[in-house]
């Protein structure tokens, strides 16, 4: 079989720990044998970020702006403990995701991957719930201060960014033909959250006709009411959240759907640039076991789907049908492997006992997918 050609590169952003190990494995076993893979490579592994004084992160974000499509591996956001683990670090570098988000000024959409053999904890959920997380400002760019008897926090957001957020959400709702919910706490935060609510209302005027003709709905409600409704819903909609709410709620929704390892994530900028990734982190505990010579059973599905998301989008933008079809085929092969009962350790306990799941390590699991492709 000749390899599938590519015309435009995908911005490939490498990362840390266990996901860095999986990254190479996915490329070697599932991509390079089939695709004449063209990427522009940026190493966001913590050591190289430190060597470049984090310039590589900004470069990677600008490359996504230029080429339109990126795929990112999970990366370490250093904290005090990491500063001890990596003594060569000259600074506690900022979260690469936060840097990329603020440069692209985009919105993050997170959607769980659902399969029949894994039932969500919330029994009423039948379809995925997509969380749209605003990716700019609030507590993530806040200034904090401590005085003798109090702690202080100042946060901001930009009208332009809230507008971009609203537009990305309405566009994505139309593209995926799903209802859009938006929630804040504007009864308490009358000015700050009130502005979010008002901007969404204003922007909606430009999308109303298209929503009505598709038979989809936009509705606003308070965050606590939204939480209660989400739990009683059947799923199949987009829930737009402010930055912090989206951070927290996406972890809740993904765990309730099954596993954090089954959650995909895409950053969409208002001018149509896409950065795909897995929602989970670098899976540190598994990496320590790997360094000890073990073969952990880390789930690569979300990272594989980050790649397929990027390949399909690249295929669509370039009119490269073969590439987009390959992405679909790789997703099908991954899901069929799970349906056949071959899975990683995080998923097996979520299936019925009579499903007879066989737990394998990441190498065997990716090998099984490769065979199906
Ligand atoms: P994490 O890497 O997502 O892992 C938390 C736990 O969830 C793991 O220990 C594991 O549980 C389970 N898990 C997550 N992904 C899994 C997978 N693919 N397969 C199987 N199990 C999986 O979160 P964390 O431990 O909070 O963070 C670790 C590092 O990742 C931190 O340095 C953080 O800064 C970084 N991080 C990066 C991103 C990003 O780049 N997008 C996002 C979040 C965190 P068990 O150990 O119980 O098996
Ligand atoms: Mg989170």
CSV table of C-alpha atoms and ligand atoms in Angstrom, one decimal:
chain,number,residue,atom,x,y,z
A,1,UNK,CA,0.0,0.0,0.0
A,2,UNK,CA,1.5,3.4,-0.9
A,3,UNK,CA,1.6,5.9,1.9
A,4,UNK,CA,-1.0,8.6,2.0
A,5,UNK,CA,0.6,11.9,0.9
A,6,UNK,CA,0.2,15.2,2.8
A,7,UNK,CA,0.6,18.7,1.3
A,8,UNK,CA,0.5,21.0,4.4
A,9,UNK,CA,2.3,20.2,7.7
A,10,UNK,CA,0.5,19.6,11.0
A,11,UNK,CA,2.1,21.5,13.9
A,12,UNK,CA,3.3,18.6,16.1
A,13,UNK,CA,3.8,19.6,19.8
A,14,UNK,CA,5.6,17.0,21.8
A,15,UNK,CA,5.3,16.8,25.6
A,16,UNK,CA,6.3,15.0,28.8
A,17,UNK,CA,6.4,11.7,30.7
A,18,UNK,CA,4.0,8.8,29.9
A,19,UNK,CA,2.2,10.7,27.2
A,20,UNK,CA,5.6,11.4,25.5
A,21,UNK,CA,6.2,7.7,25.5
A,22,UNK,CA,2.8,7.0,24.0
A,23,UNK,CA,3.2,9.8,21.5
A,24,UNK,CA,6.2,8.1,19.9
A,25,UNK,CA,4.5,4.7,20.0
A,26,UNK,CA,1.4,6.1,18.2
A,27,UNK,CA,3.5,7.6,15.5
A,28,UNK,CA,5.6,4.5,15.0
A,29,UNK,CA,2.8,2.0,15.0
A,30,UNK,CA,-0.3,3.8,13.8
A,31,UNK,CA,0.8,6.7,11.6
A,32,UNK,CA,4.2,6.4,10.0
A,33,UNK,CA,3.5,3.0,8.4
A,34,UNK,CA,0.4,4.5,6.6
A,35,UNK,CA,1.0,8.2,6.1
A,36,UNK,CA,3.8,10.2,4.5
A,37,UNK,CA,3.6,12.3,7.7
A,38,UNK,CA,4.4,15.9,7.3
A,39,UNK,CA,4.8,17.8,10.6
A,40,UNK,CA,6.5,20.9,11.9
A,41,UNK,CA,7.9,19.7,15.2
A,42,UNK,CA,8.0,21.6,18.5
A,43,UNK,CA,9.5,19.9,21.6
A,44,UNK,CA,7.5,21.2,24.6
A,45,UNK,CA,9.1,18.6,26.9
A,46,UNK,CA,10.0,20.5,30.1
A,47,UNK,CA,13.8,20.3,29.6
A,48,UNK,CA,13.6,22.0,26.2
A,49,UNK,CA,11.1,24.6,27.3
A,50,UNK,CA,13.6,25.5,30.0
A,51,UNK,CA,16.5,25.6,27.6
A,52,UNK,CA,14.6,28.0,25.3
A,53,UNK,CA,13.2,30.0,28.2
A,54,UNK,CA,9.8,28.9,27.1
A,55,UNK,CA,10.2,30.5,23.7
A,56,UNK,CA,9.4,27.2,22.0
A,57,UNK,CA,5.9,27.4,23.4
A,58,UNK,CA,5.2,30.8,21.9
A,59,UNK,CA,6.8,29.5,18.6
A,60,UNK,CA,4.5,26.5,18.6
A,61,UNK,CA,1.4,28.6,19.1
A,62,UNK,CA,2.4,31.0,16.3
A,63,UNK,CA,3.0,28.0,14.1
A,64,UNK,CA,-0.6,26.9,14.7
A,65,UNK,CA,-1.7,30.4,13.7
A,66,UNK,CA,0.3,30.0,10.5
A,67,UNK,CA,-0.6,26.4,9.4
A,68,UNK,CA,-4.1,26.2,11.0
A,69,UNK,CA,-3.9,22.8,12.6
A,70,UNK,CA,-1.9,21.5,15.5
A,71,UNK,CA,-1.8,18.4,17.7
A,72,UNK,CA,-0.4,18.6,21.2
A,73,UNK,CA,0.9,16.0,23.7
A,74,UNK,CA,0.3,16.6,27.4
A,75,UNK,CA,2.9,18.7,29.1
A,76,UNK,CA,4.1,19.2,32.7
A,77,UNK,CA,3.1,22.5,34.3
A,78,UNK,CA,5.8,23.0,36.8
A,79,UNK,CA,5.0,23.5,40.5
A,80,UNK,CA,7.2,23.6,43.6
A,81,UNK,CA,7.5,19.8,43.6
A,82,UNK,CA,8.6,19.8,40.0
A,83,UNK,CA,11.2,22.4,40.7
A,84,UNK,CA,12.8,19.9,43.1
A,85,UNK,CA,12.4,17.0,40.6
A,86,UNK,CA,14.0,19.0,37.8
A,87,UNK,CA,16.7,21.0,39.6
A,88,UNK,CA,18.0,22.5,36.4
A,89,UNK,CA,14.8,24.6,35.9
A,90,UNK,CA,15.6,28.3,36.0
A,91,UNK,CA,11.9,29.3,36.4
A,92,UNK,CA,8.5,27.9,37.3
A,93,UNK,CA,7.4,28.1,33.6
A,94,UNK,CA,3.7,28.9,33.0
A,95,UNK,CA,1.2,26.3,31.8
A,96,UNK,CA,2.0,25.8,28.0
A,97,UNK,CA,-1.7,25.3,27.4
A,98,UNK,CA,-2.5,28.6,29.0
A,99,UNK,CA,0.1,30.3,26.8
A,100,UNK,CA,-1.2,28.6,23.6
A,101,UNK,CA,-4.8,29.4,24.5
A,102,UNK,CA,-4.1,33.1,25.2
A,103,UNK,CA,-2.1,33.5,21.9
A,104,UNK,CA,-4.9,31.8,19.8
A,105,UNK,CA,-7.7,33.4,21.9
A,106,UNK,CA,-9.7,30.3,21.3
A,107,UNK,CA,-12.3,28.2,23.0
A,108,UNK,CA,-11.7,24.6,24.2
A,109,UNK,CA,-14.3,22.0,23.3
A,110,UNK,CA,-14.1,18.7,25.3
A,111,UNK,CA,-16.1,15.7,24.2
A,112,UNK,CA,-16.1,12.2,25.8
A,113,UNK,CA,-15.6,9.2,23.5
A,114,UNK,CA,-18.5,6.8,24.2
A,115,UNK,CA,-18.7,3.1,23.6
A,116,UNK,CA,-21.6,0.7,24.3
A,117,UNK,CA,-19.7,-1.5,26.7
A,118,UNK,CA,-19.0,1.3,29.1
A,119,UNK,CA,-22.0,2.8,30.8
A,120,UNK,CA,-21.9,6.3,32.2
A,121,UNK,CA,-22.2,6.7,35.9
A,122,UNK,CA,-25.2,9.0,35.3
A,123,UNK,CA,-27.6,6.5,33.9
A,124,UNK,CA,-29.7,9.0,32.0
A,125,UNK,CA,-26.8,10.1,29.7
A,126,UNK,CA,-27.1,8.6,26.3
A,127,UNK,CA,-25.1,11.0,24.2
A,128,UNK,CA,-21.8,12.9,24.8
A,129,UNK,CA,-21.9,16.2,26.6
A,130,UNK,CA,-19.4,18.7,25.1
A,131,UNK,CA,-18.0,21.3,27.5
A,132,UNK,CA,-16.9,24.5,25.8
A,133,UNK,CA,-14.4,26.1,28.1
A,134,UNK,CA,-13.6,29.8,27.7
A,135,UNK,CA,-9.8,29.9,27.4
A,136,UNK,CA,-8.9,33.4,28.4
A,137,UNK,CA,-8.4,35.3,31.6
A,138,UNK,CA,-10.3,35.1,34.9
A,139,UNK,CA,-8.4,33.3,37.7
A,140,UNK,CA,-5.8,32.0,35.3
A,141,UNK,CA,-4.4,35.4,34.7
A,142,UNK,CA,-5.3,36.9,38.0
A,143,UNK,CA,-3.1,39.0,40.3
A,144,UNK,CA,-3.1,37.7,43.9
A,145,UNK,CA,-1.9,39.5,47.0
A,146,UNK,CA,-1.7,38.7,50.7
A,147,UNK,CA,-1.8,41.3,53.5
A,148,UNK,CA,-1.6,40.5,57.2
A,149,UNK,CA,-5.3,39.9,57.7
A,150,UNK,CA,-6.6,39.1,54.2
A,151,UNK,CA,-6.0,37.6,50.8
A,152,UNK,CA,-6.9,39.4,47.6
A,153,UNK,CA,-7.5,38.5,44.0
A,154,UNK,CA,-8.0,40.7,40.9
A,155,UNK,CA,-9.1,39.1,37.7
A,156,UNK,CA,-10.1,40.4,34.3
A,157,UNK,CA,-11.5,39.5,31.0
A,158,UNK,CA,-11.8,41.2,27.7
A,159,UNK,CA,-15.0,42.0,25.9
A,160,UNK,CA,-13.3,41.0,22.6
A,161,UNK,CA,-12.4,37.6,24.1
A,162,UNK,CA,-15.9,37.0,25.5
A,163,UNK,CA,-17.3,37.8,22.0
A,164,UNK,CA,-14.9,35.3,20.4
A,165,UNK,CA,-15.9,32.8,23.0
A,166,UNK,CA,-19.6,33.3,22.2
A,167,UNK,CA,-19.0,33.2,18.4
A,168,UNK,CA,-16.9,30.0,18.6
A,169,UNK,CA,-19.7,28.4,20.7
A,170,UNK,CA,-22.5,29.4,18.3
A,171,UNK,CA,-20.5,28.3,15.3
A,172,UNK,CA,-19.6,25.0,16.9
A,173,UNK,CA,-23.3,24.4,17.9
A,174,UNK,CA,-24.3,25.0,14.3
A,175,UNK,CA,-21.5,22.8,12.9
A,176,UNK,CA,-22.3,19.9,15.3
A,177,UNK,CA,-26.1,20.6,15.2
A,178,UNK,CA,-26.5,20.5,19.0
A,179,UNK,CA,-28.2,22.8,21.5
A,180,UNK,CA,-26.0,25.3,23.3
A,181,UNK,CA,-26.3,26.0,27.1
A,182,UNK,CA,-24.4,28.8,28.8
A,183,UNK,CA,-24.2,29.3,32.5
A,184,UNK,CA,-22.6,31.8,34.9
A,185,UNK,CA,-23.4,33.3,38.3
A,186,UNK,CA,-24.7,36.7,37.2
A,187,UNK,CA,-27.1,37.0,40.2
A,188,UNK,CA,-24.0,37.3,42.4
A,189,UNK,CA,-21.4,38.7,40.0
A,190,UNK,CA,-23.8,41.3,38.5
A,191,UNK,CA,-21.2,43.2,36.5
A,192,UNK,CA,-18.5,40.6,35.6
A,193,UNK,CA,-20.7,37.6,34.9
A,194,UNK,CA,-23.5,39.9,33.9
A,195,UNK,CA,-21.3,41.1,31.0
A,196,UNK,CA,-20.7,37.5,29.8
A,197,UNK,CA,-24.5,36.9,29.8
A,198,UNK,CA,-25.2,40.2,27.9
A,199,UNK,CA,-22.5,39.5,25.3
A,200,UNK,CA,-23.8,36.0,24.6
A,201,UNK,CA,-27.4,37.5,24.2
A,202,UNK,CA,-26.1,40.2,21.7
A,203,UNK,CA,-24.1,37.7,19.7
A,204,UNK,CA,-26.9,35.2,19.5
A,205,UNK,CA,-28.9,37.7,17.5
A,206,UNK,CA,-26.5,37.0,14.6
A,207,UNK,CA,-27.1,33.2,14.8
A,208,UNK,CA,-30.7,33.1,15.8
A,209,UNK,CA,-32.1,32.4,12.3
A,210,UNK,CA,-29.6,29.5,11.7
A,211,UNK,CA,-30.4,28.0,15.1
A,212,UNK,CA,-34.1,28.1,14.3
A,213,UNK,CA,-33.8,26.6,10.9
A,214,UNK,CA,-31.7,23.7,12.3
A,215,UNK,CA,-34.2,23.3,15.2
A,216,UNK,CA,-31.5,23.8,17.8
A,217,UNK,CA,-31.7,26.0,20.9
A,218,UNK,CA,-29.6,28.4,22.8
A,219,UNK,CA,-30.4,28.9,26.4
A,220,UNK,CA,-28.9,30.7,29.4
A,221,UNK,CA,-29.2,29.6,33.0
A,222,UNK,CA,-27.4,30.0,36.3
A,223,UNK,CA,-24.5,27.6,36.9
A,224,UNK,CA,-26.1,25.8,39.8
A,225,UNK,CA,-29.3,25.3,37.8
A,226,UNK,CA,-27.2,24.1,34.9
A,227,UNK,CA,-25.4,21.5,37.0
A,228,UNK,CA,-28.8,20.1,38.2
A,229,UNK,CA,-30.2,20.0,34.7
A,230,UNK,CA,-27.1,18.4,33.2
A,231,UNK,CA,-27.3,15.5,35.6
A,232,UNK,CA,-30.9,14.9,34.7
A,233,UNK,CA,-30.3,15.3,30.9
A,234,UNK,CA,-29.9,12.7,28.2
A,235,UNK,CA,-26.7,14.5,26.9
A,236,UNK,CA,-26.2,15.5,23.3
A,237,UNK,CA,-25.5,19.2,23.8
A,238,UNK,CA,-22.8,21.8,24.3
A,239,UNK,CA,-22.4,23.3,27.7
A,240,UNK,CA,-20.5,26.6,27.5
A,241,UNK,CA,-18.6,27.5,30.7
A,242,UNK,CA,-16.4,30.3,31.9
A,243,UNK,CA,-12.7,29.3,32.2
A,244,UNK,CA,-12.7,27.9,35.8
A,245,UNK,CA,-16.1,26.3,35.6
A,246,UNK,CA,-15.0,24.6,32.3
A,247,UNK,CA,-11.8,23.3,33.9
A,248,UNK,CA,-13.7,21.7,36.8
A,249,UNK,CA,-16.8,20.6,35.0
A,250,UNK,CA,-15.0,18.9,32.2
A,251,UNK,CA,-13.2,16.7,34.7
A,252,UNK,CA,-16.5,15.9,36.4
A,253,UNK,CA,-18.2,15.1,33.1
A,254,UNK,CA,-15.3,13.0,31.8
A,255,UNK,CA,-15.1,10.9,34.9
A,256,UNK,CA,-18.8,10.4,34.9
A,257,UNK,CA,-18.7,9.2,31.3
A,258,UNK,CA,-16.0,6.7,32.1
A,259,UNK,CA,-12.4,7.8,32.1
A,260,UNK,CA,-10.4,11.0,31.7
A,261,UNK,CA,-8.4,9.0,29.2
A,262,UNK,CA,-11.5,8.9,26.9
A,263,UNK,CA,-11.9,12.7,26.7
A,264,UNK,CA,-10.9,14.6,23.6
A,265,UNK,CA,-10.2,18.3,23.5
A,266,UNK,CA,-9.9,20.8,20.7
A,267,UNK,CA,-9.0,24.5,21.0
A,268,UNK,CA,-10.8,26.5,18.3
A,269,UNK,CA,-9.8,30.1,17.6
A,270,UNK,CA,-12.4,32.6,16.3
A,271,UNK,CA,-10.5,32.7,13.0
A,272,UNK,CA,-10.7,29.0,12.6
A,273,UNK,CA,-7.4,27.5,13.8
A,274,UNK,CA,-7.5,24.1,15.6
A,275,UNK,CA,-5.3,22.6,18.2
A,276,UNK,CA,-6.2,19.0,19.2
A,277,UNK,CA,-5.1,17.2,22.4
A,278,UNK,CA,-6.2,14.7,25.0
A,279,UNK,CA,-7.8,16.3,28.0
A,280,UNK,CA,-5.7,14.3,30.5
A,281,UNK,CA,-2.2,15.1,31.8
A,282,UNK,CA,1.1,13.4,31.5
A,283,UNK,CA,0.0,10.4,33.7
A,284,UNK,CA,3.0,10.8,36.0
A,285,UNK,CA,2.4,7.7,38.2
A,286,UNK,CA,2.4,5.4,35.2
A,287,UNK,CA,5.6,7.1,33.9
A,288,UNK,CA,7.4,6.4,37.2
A,289,UNK,CA,6.4,2.7,36.8
A,290,UNK,CA,7.7,2.8,33.2
A,291,UNK,CA,11.0,4.3,34.3
A,292,UNK,CA,11.2,1.3,36.8
A,293,UNK,CA,11.2,-1.0,33.8
A,294,UNK,CA,7.4,-1.9,33.9
A,295,UNK,CA,5.0,-1.7,31.0
A,296,UNK,CA,2.1,0.3,32.3
A,297,UNK,CA,-1.4,0.0,30.9
A,298,UNK,CA,-2.0,3.6,30.1
A,299,UNK,CA,-4.9,4.4,27.8
A,300,UNK,CA,-3.8,6.1,24.6
A,301,UNK,CA,-7.3,6.6,23.1
A,302,UNK,CA,-7.6,10.3,23.7
A,303,UNK,CA,-4.1,10.9,22.3
A,304,UNK,CA,-4.9,8.8,19.3
A,305,UNK,CA,-8.1,10.8,18.8
A,306,UNK,CA,-6.1,14.1,19.1
A,307,UNK,CA,-4.0,12.9,16.1
A,308,UNK,CA,-7.1,11.7,14.1
A,309,UNK,CA,-8.8,15.0,14.8
A,310,UNK,CA,-5.8,16.9,13.4
A,311,UNK,CA,-5.4,14.6,10.4
A,312,UNK,CA,-9.1,14.8,9.5
A,313,UNK,CA,-9.1,18.6,9.9
A,314,UNK,CA,-5.9,18.9,7.8
A,315,UNK,CA,-7.5,16.5,5.2
A,316,UNK,CA,-10.7,18.6,5.1
A,317,UNK,CA,-8.8,21.9,4.7
A,318,UNK,CA,-6.5,20.5,2.0
A,319,UNK,CA,-9.1,18.6,0.1
A,320,UNK,CA,-7.1,15.4,1.0
A,321,UNK,CA,-9.9,12.9,1.2
A,322,UNK,CA,-7.6,9.9,1.7
A,323,UNK,CA,-6.1,11.6,4.8
A,324,UNK,CA,-9.5,12.3,6.3
A,325,UNK,CA,-10.7,8.8,5.6
A,326,UNK,CA,-7.6,7.3,7.2
A,327,UNK,CA,-8.4,9.3,10.4
A,328,UNK,CA,-11.9,7.8,10.4
A,329,UNK,CA,-10.5,4.3,9.9
A,330,UNK,CA,-8.0,4.7,12.8
A,331,UNK,CA,-10.8,5.8,15.1
A,332,UNK,CA,-13.0,2.8,14.1
A,333,UNK,CA,-10.1,0.4,14.6
A,334,UNK,CA,-9.5,1.9,18.0
A,335,UNK,CA,-13.1,1.6,19.1
A,336,UNK,CA,-13.4,-1.9,17.6
A,337,UNK,CA,-10.4,-3.0,19.6
A,338,UNK,CA,-12.3,-1.9,22.8
A,339,UNK,CA,-15.5,-3.6,21.6
A,340,UNK,CA,-13.6,-6.8,21.1
A,341,UNK,CA,-12.8,-6.6,24.8
A,342,UNK,CA,-9.1,-5.6,24.5
A,343,UNK,CA,-8.6,-2.6,26.8
A,344,UNK,CA,-6.3,-0.8,29.2
A,345,UNK,CA,-6.7,-1.1,33.0
A,346,UNK,CA,-8.7,2.1,33.5
A,347,UNK,CA,-11.6,0.9,31.3
A,348,UNK,CA,-11.9,-2.8,32.3
A,349,UNK,CA,-13.5,-2.1,35.7
A,350,UNK,CA,-16.2,0.0,34.0
A,351,UNK,CA,-17.5,-2.8,31.9
A,352,UNK,CA,-19.9,-5.6,33.0
A,353,UNK,CA,-18.2,-8.7,34.5
A,354,UNK,CA,-19.7,-10.9,31.7
A,355,UNK,CA,-18.1,-8.6,29.1
A,356,UNK,CA,-14.8,-10.5,29.8
A,357,UNK,CA,-12.5,-7.6,29.1
A,358,UNK,CA,-8.9,-8.5,28.7
A,359,UNK,CA,-6.5,-6.0,30.2
A,360,UNK,CA,-3.3,-5.3,28.2
A,361,UNK,CA,-0.4,-2.9,28.4
A,362,UNK,CA,-0.2,0.2,26.2
A,363,UNK,CA,2.2,-1.6,23.7
A,364,UNK,CA,-0.1,-4.6,23.2
A,365,UNK,CA,-3.1,-2.3,23.0
A,366,UNK,CA,-1.6,-0.1,20.3
A,367,UNK,CA,-0.4,-3.2,18.5
A,368,UNK,CA,-3.9,-4.6,18.5
A,369,UNK,CA,-5.2,-1.4,16.9
A,370,UNK,CA,-2.4,-1.4,14.3
A,371,UNK,CA,-3.5,-4.9,13.3
A,372,UNK,CA,-7.1,-3.7,12.7
A,373,UNK,CA,-6.0,-0.6,10.7
B,1,LIG,P1,-3.2,13.1,34.8
B,1,LIG,O1,-1.9,13.1,34.2
B,1,LIG,O2,-4.4,13.3,33.9
B,1,LIG,O3,-3.4,11.8,35.7
B,1,LIG,C1,-4.2,11.7,36.8
B,1,LIG,C2,-4.6,10.2,37.0
B,1,LIG,O4,-5.7,9.9,36.1
B,1,LIG,C3,-3.5,9.2,36.6
B,1,LIG,O5,-2.6,9.0,37.6
B,1,LIG,C4,-4.3,8.0,36.2
B,1,LIG,O6,-4.8,7.4,37.4
B,1,LIG,C5,-5.5,8.6,35.5
B,1,LIG,N1,-5.2,8.8,34.0
B,1,LIG,C6,-5.1,10.0,33.4
B,1,LIG,N2,-4.9,9.7,32.1
B,1,LIG,C7,-4.9,8.4,31.9
B,1,LIG,C8,-4.7,7.5,30.8
B,1,LIG,N3,-4.5,8.0,29.6
B,1,LIG,N4,-4.7,6.2,31.0
B,1,LIG,C9,-4.9,5.7,32.2
B,1,LIG,N5,-5.1,6.4,33.3
B,1,LIG,C10,-5.1,7.8,33.2
B,1,LIG,O7,-3.2,14.3,35.9
B,1,LIG,P2,-2.2,14.8,37.0
B,1,LIG,O8,-1.6,13.6,37.7
B,1,LIG,O9,-3.0,15.8,37.8
B,1,LIG,O10,-1.1,15.6,36.3
B,1,LIG,C11,0.1,15.1,35.9
B,1,LIG,C12,0.9,16.1,35.1
B,1,LIG,O11,0.2,16.4,33.9
B,1,LIG,C13,1.1,17.4,35.8
B,1,LIG,O12,2.5,17.8,35.7
B,1,LIG,C14,0.2,18.4,35.1
B,1,LIG,O13,0.8,19.7,35.1
B,1,LIG,C15,0.1,17.8,33.7
B,1,LIG,N6,-1.2,18.1,33.0
B,1,LIG,C16,-1.1,18.5,31.7
B,1,LIG,C17,-2.2,18.7,31.0
B,1,LIG,C18,-2.1,19.1,29.5
B,1,LIG,O14,-1.0,19.2,29.0
B,1,LIG,N7,-3.2,19.2,28.8
B,1,LIG,C19,-3.5,18.5,31.6
B,1,LIG,C20,-3.6,18.1,32.9
B,1,LIG,C21,-2.4,17.9,33.6
B,1,LIG,P3,-4.1,6.1,38.1
B,1,LIG,O15,-2.7,6.6,38.4
B,1,LIG,O16,-5.0,5.9,39.3
B,1,LIG,O17,-4.1,5.0,37.1
B,2,LIG,MG1,-8.9,20.4,35.1
